Amino acid sequence: MASIEEILAVERIDNDIYRGGSFPSQLRRTFGGQVAGQALVAATRTVDREFAVHSLHGYFLRPGRPDEPAVFMVDRIRDGRSFVTRRVTGVQDGEAIFSMSASFHVTHDEGIEHQDRMPEVPDPESLPGRESADDSQRALLEEWANFDIRIVGQAETSRYPGLAAQQRVWFKYRLPLPDDHLLHVCTLAYMSDMTLLGSSMTVHPGAKAQTASLDHAMWFLRPFRADDWLLYDQTSPSAGGGRALTQGRIFDRSGRMVAAVTQEGLTRSVATDSAASIMRQDR
């Protein structure tokens, strides 16, 4: 697998136009996190370092082809004293496959502060890794071999009362990353598409579904490192009509809430298919 630095190293080909690399994949469609991460890198290349990204909102418009690069065109929507806004369109063969708005905020503002408490979960070291995953999980985990992903078992998940579907996942990038906050932010944008839609399937054991990310929103709340353990606390408050809504809160190991994510995805029923084939259709 390519390193995350290689995946996120978009190439400038003209003013506000960038090209992302293509990388071998067993997925039939380009992984949504890759498209979102590359688009965010393109946006950051047009913003002064005094501004840090605090939110993104993206739509997956068409399935990308993993064997072809995507071109990202950045529109400079607004440059204010406290906030900067960029719009990015990802294109393959002249067609838009992804659209994203990203907002950046100066790093020195101050205000009130509070956060939810991180749920109690087993330590990541006590959970089985990729080598102990079942067949339905192994195909997808192999796609992300440079990431350590450990799913908390449903029996070990403390339940929030009244919530329809819940899942918790520890994850991190396996290799040390440079001390570049933007790289960690864009890496987490890539990671945030991992496993989240799967939270909608936890209360439907044995169900077969064609799944794909439809839209994705993310807020970056506090500094963090993507090469340290992060807890992804996931819920799916609703599913119906072939779509599922999912939400996630991301905490660092000390309990600081560092990001929040909301995603809607396709969860269309299929009559028969192998788990591995469904995984390859996931994006």
CSV table of C-alpha atoms in Angstrom, one decimal:
chain,number,residue,atom,x,y,z
A,1,MET,CA,0.0,0.0,0.0
A,2,ALA,CA,1.2,3.5,-0.7
A,3,SER,CA,2.1,5.7,2.3
A,4,ILE,CA,-0.4,8.3,3.3
A,5,GLU,CA,2.2,11.0,2.4
A,6,GLU,CA,2.2,9.6,-1.2
A,7,ILE,CA,-1.6,9.4,-1.3
A,8,LEU,CA,-1.9,13.1,-0.1
A,9,ALA,CA,0.9,14.5,-2.2
A,10,VAL,CA,-1.2,16.3,-4.8
A,11,GLU,CA,0.6,17.9,-7.7
A,12,ARG,CA,0.1,21.5,-8.7
A,13,ILE,CA,-0.6,21.6,-12.5
A,14,ASP,CA,-1.8,25.2,-12.8
A,15,ASN,CA,-3.1,28.1,-10.6
A,16,ASP,CA,-5.6,26.5,-8.1
A,17,ILE,CA,-5.6,23.2,-10.1
A,18,TYR,CA,-4.1,20.1,-8.6
A,19,ARG,CA,-3.8,16.4,-9.5
A,20,GLY,CA,-4.0,13.5,-7.1
A,21,GLY,CA,-2.2,10.2,-7.6
A,22,SER,CA,-3.8,6.9,-8.4
A,23,PHE,CA,-2.9,3.8,-6.4
A,24,PRO,CA,-3.6,0.0,-6.6
A,25,SER,CA,-6.8,-1.0,-4.9
A,26,GLN,CA,-9.1,-4.0,-4.6
A,27,LEU,CA,-12.1,-1.6,-4.4
A,28,ARG,CA,-14.1,-1.1,-7.6
A,29,ARG,CA,-14.5,2.5,-6.8
A,30,THR,CA,-11.9,5.0,-5.5
A,31,PHE,CA,-12.0,5.0,-1.7
A,32,GLY,CA,-14.0,8.0,-0.6
A,33,GLY,CA,-11.5,9.0,2.1
A,34,GLN,CA,-8.8,9.2,-0.6
A,35,VAL,CA,-10.9,11.6,-2.7
A,36,ALA,CA,-11.8,13.8,0.3
A,37,GLY,CA,-8.2,13.8,1.7
A,38,GLN,CA,-6.7,14.8,-1.7
A,39,ALA,CA,-9.4,17.5,-2.2
A,40,LEU,CA,-8.7,18.9,1.3
A,41,VAL,CA,-4.9,19.0,0.6
A,42,ALA,CA,-5.7,20.9,-2.6
A,43,ALA,CA,-7.7,23.5,-0.7
A,44,THR,CA,-5.1,23.9,2.0
A,45,ARG,CA,-2.5,24.8,-0.7
A,46,THR,CA,-4.4,28.0,-1.4
A,47,VAL,CA,-4.7,29.1,2.2
A,48,ASP,CA,-2.2,30.9,4.4
A,49,ARG,CA,-0.8,28.9,7.3
A,50,GLU,CA,-2.3,31.2,9.9
A,51,PHE,CA,-5.7,29.6,9.1
A,52,ALA,CA,-6.5,26.0,10.0
A,53,VAL,CA,-9.3,23.9,8.5
A,54,HIS,CA,-12.2,23.5,10.9
A,55,SER,CA,-14.9,22.0,8.7
A,56,LEU,CA,-15.6,20.3,5.4
A,57,HIS,CA,-18.7,19.2,3.6
A,58,GLY,CA,-18.4,16.9,0.7
A,59,TYR,CA,-20.7,15.1,-1.8
A,60,PHE,CA,-19.6,11.9,-3.6
A,61,LEU,CA,-21.2,12.6,-7.0
A,62,ARG,CA,-19.9,9.7,-9.1
A,63,PRO,CA,-17.8,6.6,-8.4
A,64,GLY,CA,-14.2,7.4,-9.0
A,65,ARG,CA,-11.9,4.9,-10.9
A,66,PRO,CA,-9.0,3.9,-8.6
A,67,ASP,CA,-6.7,3.3,-11.6
A,68,GLU,CA,-6.9,6.9,-12.8
A,69,PRO,CA,-5.9,10.2,-11.1
A,70,ALA,CA,-8.4,12.8,-10.2
A,71,VAL,CA,-7.9,16.6,-10.9
A,72,PHE,CA,-9.0,19.0,-8.2
A,73,MET,CA,-10.1,22.5,-9.1
A,74,VAL,CA,-10.1,25.0,-6.2
A,75,ASP,CA,-12.4,28.1,-6.2
A,76,ARG,CA,-11.4,30.8,-3.7
A,77,ILE,CA,-14.9,31.7,-2.4
A,78,ARG,CA,-13.9,34.0,0.4
A,79,ASP,CA,-10.8,35.4,2.2
A,80,GLY,CA,-11.8,37.1,5.4
A,81,ARG,CA,-9.9,38.2,8.5
A,82,SER,CA,-11.1,35.3,10.6
A,83,PHE,CA,-12.5,32.8,8.1
A,84,VAL,CA,-11.5,31.5,4.6
A,85,THR,CA,-13.8,29.4,2.4
A,86,ARG,CA,-12.8,27.2,-0.5
A,87,ARG,CA,-14.8,25.1,-2.9
A,88,VAL,CA,-13.1,22.1,-4.5
A,89,THR,CA,-14.4,20.0,-7.4
A,90,GLY,CA,-12.8,16.6,-8.1
A,91,VAL,CA,-12.9,15.6,-11.8
A,92,GLN,CA,-12.1,12.5,-13.8
A,93,ASP,CA,-12.5,12.4,-17.6
A,94,GLY,CA,-14.3,15.8,-17.6
A,95,GLU,CA,-17.0,14.7,-15.1
A,96,ALA,CA,-17.3,15.8,-11.5
A,97,ILE,CA,-16.9,12.9,-9.1
A,98,PHE,CA,-16.7,14.9,-5.8
A,99,SER,CA,-17.6,18.4,-4.6
A,100,MET,CA,-16.4,19.8,-1.3
A,101,SER,CA,-16.6,23.1,0.6
A,102,ALA,CA,-14.0,23.7,3.3
A,103,SER,CA,-13.8,26.4,5.9
A,104,PHE,CA,-10.6,27.7,7.6
A,105,HIS,CA,-10.4,29.7,10.8
A,106,VAL,CA,-7.6,31.7,12.4
A,107,THR,CA,-5.8,29.7,15.0
A,108,HIS,CA,-5.7,32.3,17.7
A,109,ASP,CA,-9.4,32.9,18.5
A,110,GLU,CA,-10.6,32.2,22.1
A,111,GLY,CA,-14.0,31.5,23.6
A,112,ILE,CA,-16.0,29.1,25.7
A,113,GLU,CA,-15.0,25.5,25.9
A,114,HIS,CA,-16.7,22.2,26.7
A,115,GLN,CA,-17.0,18.7,25.3
A,116,ASP,CA,-18.7,15.3,25.7
A,117,ARG,CA,-17.0,12.7,27.8
A,118,MET,CA,-15.3,9.8,25.9
A,119,PRO,CA,-17.1,6.5,26.5
A,120,GLU,CA,-15.4,3.8,28.4
A,121,VAL,CA,-13.9,1.2,26.1
A,122,PRO,CA,-11.2,-1.5,26.3
A,123,ASP,CA,-7.7,-0.4,25.5
A,124,PRO,CA,-6.8,-0.9,21.8
A,125,GLU,CA,-3.9,-3.2,22.7
A,126,SER,CA,-6.4,-5.6,24.3
A,127,LEU,CA,-8.4,-5.9,21.1
A,128,PRO,CA,-7.7,-8.2,18.1
A,129,GLY,CA,-6.0,-6.7,15.1
A,130,ARG,CA,-6.2,-7.5,11.4
A,131,GLU,CA,-4.8,-11.0,11.8
A,132,SER,CA,-7.8,-12.0,13.9
A,133,ALA,CA,-10.5,-10.4,11.7
A,134,ASP,CA,-13.2,-12.5,10.2
A,135,ASP,CA,-13.5,-12.9,6.4
A,136,SER,CA,-16.1,-10.2,6.1
A,137,GLN,CA,-13.7,-7.7,7.7
A,138,ARG,CA,-10.3,-8.9,6.4
A,139,ALA,CA,-10.9,-7.9,2.8
A,140,LEU,CA,-11.4,-4.3,3.7
A,141,LEU,CA,-8.7,-4.1,6.4
A,142,GLU,CA,-6.2,-5.4,3.9
A,143,GLU,CA,-7.0,-2.4,1.7
A,144,TRP,CA,-5.8,-0.2,4.6
A,145,ALA,CA,-2.7,-2.2,5.6
A,146,ASN,CA,-0.9,1.0,6.8
A,147,PHE,CA,-3.6,1.7,9.3
A,148,ASP,CA,-4.2,-0.2,12.6
A,149,ILE,CA,-7.9,-0.6,13.0
A,150,ARG,CA,-9.4,-2.4,16.0
A,151,ILE,CA,-13.2,-2.8,16.3
A,152,VAL,CA,-14.6,-3.0,19.8
A,153,GLY,CA,-16.9,-6.0,19.9
A,154,GLN,CA,-20.6,-5.4,20.4
A,155,ALA,CA,-20.5,-7.3,23.7
A,156,GLU,CA,-17.8,-4.9,24.9
A,157,THR,CA,-19.6,-1.8,23.8
A,158,SER,CA,-21.4,0.1,26.5
A,159,ARG,CA,-24.8,1.1,25.1
A,160,TYR,CA,-26.2,4.6,25.0
A,161,PRO,CA,-29.9,4.2,25.8
A,162,GLY,CA,-32.4,4.8,23.0
A,163,LEU,CA,-29.8,4.8,20.2
A,164,ALA,CA,-30.6,2.5,17.2
A,165,ALA,CA,-27.1,1.3,16.2
A,166,GLN,CA,-23.7,1.8,17.8
A,167,GLN,CA,-20.1,0.9,17.1
A,168,ARG,CA,-16.7,1.9,18.4
A,169,VAL,CA,-13.4,1.6,16.6
A,170,TRP,CA,-9.8,2.4,17.7
A,171,PHE,CA,-7.6,3.4,14.7
A,172,LYS,CA,-4.3,5.1,13.9
A,173,TYR,CA,-1.7,5.3,11.1
A,174,ARG,CA,0.9,2.6,11.8
A,175,LEU,CA,4.0,4.6,10.9
A,176,PRO,CA,5.3,7.8,12.5
A,177,LEU,CA,4.2,11.0,10.7
A,178,PRO,CA,6.0,14.4,10.6
A,179,ASP,CA,5.1,17.1,13.0
A,180,ASP,CA,2.9,18.8,10.4
A,181,HIS,CA,-0.6,19.5,11.7
A,182,LEU,CA,-2.1,19.9,8.2
A,183,LEU,CA,-0.8,16.4,7.3
A,184,HIS,CA,-2.5,14.9,10.4
A,185,VAL,CA,-5.8,16.8,9.6
A,186,CYS,CA,-5.8,15.5,6.0
A,187,THR,CA,-4.9,12.0,7.1
A,188,LEU,CA,-7.8,12.0,9.5
A,189,ALA,CA,-10.1,13.2,6.7
A,190,TYR,CA,-8.9,10.1,4.8
A,191,MET,CA,-9.5,7.9,7.9
A,192,SER,CA,-12.9,9.3,8.8
A,193,ASP,CA,-14.5,7.4,5.9
A,194,MET,CA,-13.2,4.1,7.3
A,195,THR,CA,-15.8,1.8,9.0
A,196,LEU,CA,-18.4,4.6,9.7
A,197,LEU,CA,-21.1,3.4,7.3
A,198,GLY,CA,-20.5,-0.1,8.8
A,199,SER,CA,-22.1,1.2,12.0
A,200,SER,CA,-25.5,1.1,10.3
A,201,MET,CA,-25.1,-2.7,9.7
A,202,THR,CA,-24.4,-3.7,13.3
A,203,VAL,CA,-28.1,-4.2,14.1
A,204,HIS,CA,-28.7,-6.2,10.9
A,205,PRO,CA,-26.5,-9.3,11.2
A,206,GLY,CA,-26.2,-11.3,8.1
A,207,ALA,CA,-27.8,-8.6,5.9
A,208,LYS,CA,-26.2,-8.0,2.5
A,209,ALA,CA,-26.1,-4.5,1.2
A,210,GLN,CA,-24.5,-2.5,-1.6
A,211,THR,CA,-22.9,0.4,0.3
A,212,ALA,CA,-21.3,3.7,-0.8
A,213,SER,CA,-20.7,7.0,0.8
A,214,LEU,CA,-23.1,9.7,-0.5
A,215,ASP,CA,-22.1,12.8,1.5
A,216,HIS,CA,-19.6,13.5,4.3
A,217,ALA,CA,-19.3,16.4,6.7
A,218,MET,CA,-16.5,16.8,9.3
A,219,TRP,CA,-15.5,19.3,12.0
A,220,PHE,CA,-12.0,19.5,13.4
A,221,LEU,CA,-12.2,20.6,17.0
A,222,ARG,CA,-8.7,20.2,18.7
A,223,PRO,CA,-5.2,19.3,17.7
A,224,PHE,CA,-4.3,15.6,17.5
A,225,ARG,CA,-1.9,13.1,15.9
A,226,ALA,CA,-3.2,10.6,13.4
A,227,ASP,CA,-0.3,8.3,14.2
A,228,ASP,CA,-1.6,8.0,17.9
A,229,TRP,CA,-4.6,5.9,18.9
A,230,LEU,CA,-7.9,7.6,18.2
A,231,LEU,CA,-11.4,6.3,19.3
A,232,TYR,CA,-14.1,6.6,16.7
A,233,ASP,CA,-17.5,6.5,18.6
A,234,GLN,CA,-20.0,5.8,15.9
A,235,THR,CA,-23.8,5.7,15.8
A,236,SER,CA,-26.5,5.3,13.1
A,237,PRO,CA,-29.6,7.1,14.2
A,238,SER,CA,-31.7,6.1,11.1
A,239,ALA,CA,-31.7,3.9,8.1
A,240,GLY,CA,-34.5,3.5,5.4
A,241,GLY,CA,-35.2,3.8,1.8
A,242,GLY,CA,-31.8,2.3,0.8
A,243,ARG,CA,-29.8,5.0,2.8
A,244,ALA,CA,-28.4,5.2,6.3
A,245,LEU,CA,-27.4,8.2,8.3
A,246,THR,CA,-24.3,7.8,10.5
A,247,GLN,CA,-22.5,10.0,13.0
A,248,GLY,CA,-19.1,9.8,14.7
A,249,ARG,CA,-17.2,11.5,17.5
A,250,ILE,CA,-13.4,11.1,17.5
A,251,PHE,CA,-11.4,11.2,20.7
A,252,ASP,CA,-7.7,11.0,21.4
A,253,ARG,CA,-6.5,8.5,24.0
A,254,SER,CA,-6.5,11.1,26.7
A,255,GLY,CA,-10.2,11.7,26.2
A,256,ARG,CA,-10.1,15.0,24.2
A,257,MET,CA,-12.8,15.2,21.5
A,258,VAL,CA,-10.8,16.1,18.4
A,259,ALA,CA,-13.3,15.8,15.5
A,260,ALA,CA,-16.9,15.0,14.7
A,261,VAL,CA,-18.3,13.4,11.5
A,262,THR,CA,-21.7,13.0,9.9
A,263,GLN,CA,-22.2,10.8,6.8
A,264,GLU,CA,-25.1,9.5,4.8
A,265,GLY,CA,-24.5,6.4,2.7
A,266,LEU,CA,-26.2,4.0,0.4
A,267,THR,CA,-27.3,0.8,2.0
A,268,ARG,CA,-29.3,-0.8,-0.8
A,269,SER,CA,-30.4,-4.4,-0.2
A,270,VAL,CA,-28.9,-7.1,-2.5
A,271,ALA,CA,-30.3,-10.6,-2.9
A,272,THR,CA,-27.1,-12.6,-3.0
A,273,ASP,CA,-23.4,-11.7,-3.0
A,274,SER,CA,-20.3,-12.6,-1.2
A,275,ALA,CA,-19.0,-10.5,1.6
A,276,ALA,CA,-15.7,-9.9,-0.2
A,277,SER,CA,-17.5,-8.7,-3.3
A,278,ILE,CA,-19.7,-6.3,-1.3
A,279,MET,CA,-16.6,-4.9,0.4
A,280,ARG,CA,-15.1,-4.2,-3.0
A,281,GLN,CA,-18.2,-2.2,-4.0
A,282,ASP,CA,-18.1,-0.3,-0.7
A,283,ARG,CA,-17.2,3.1,-2.2
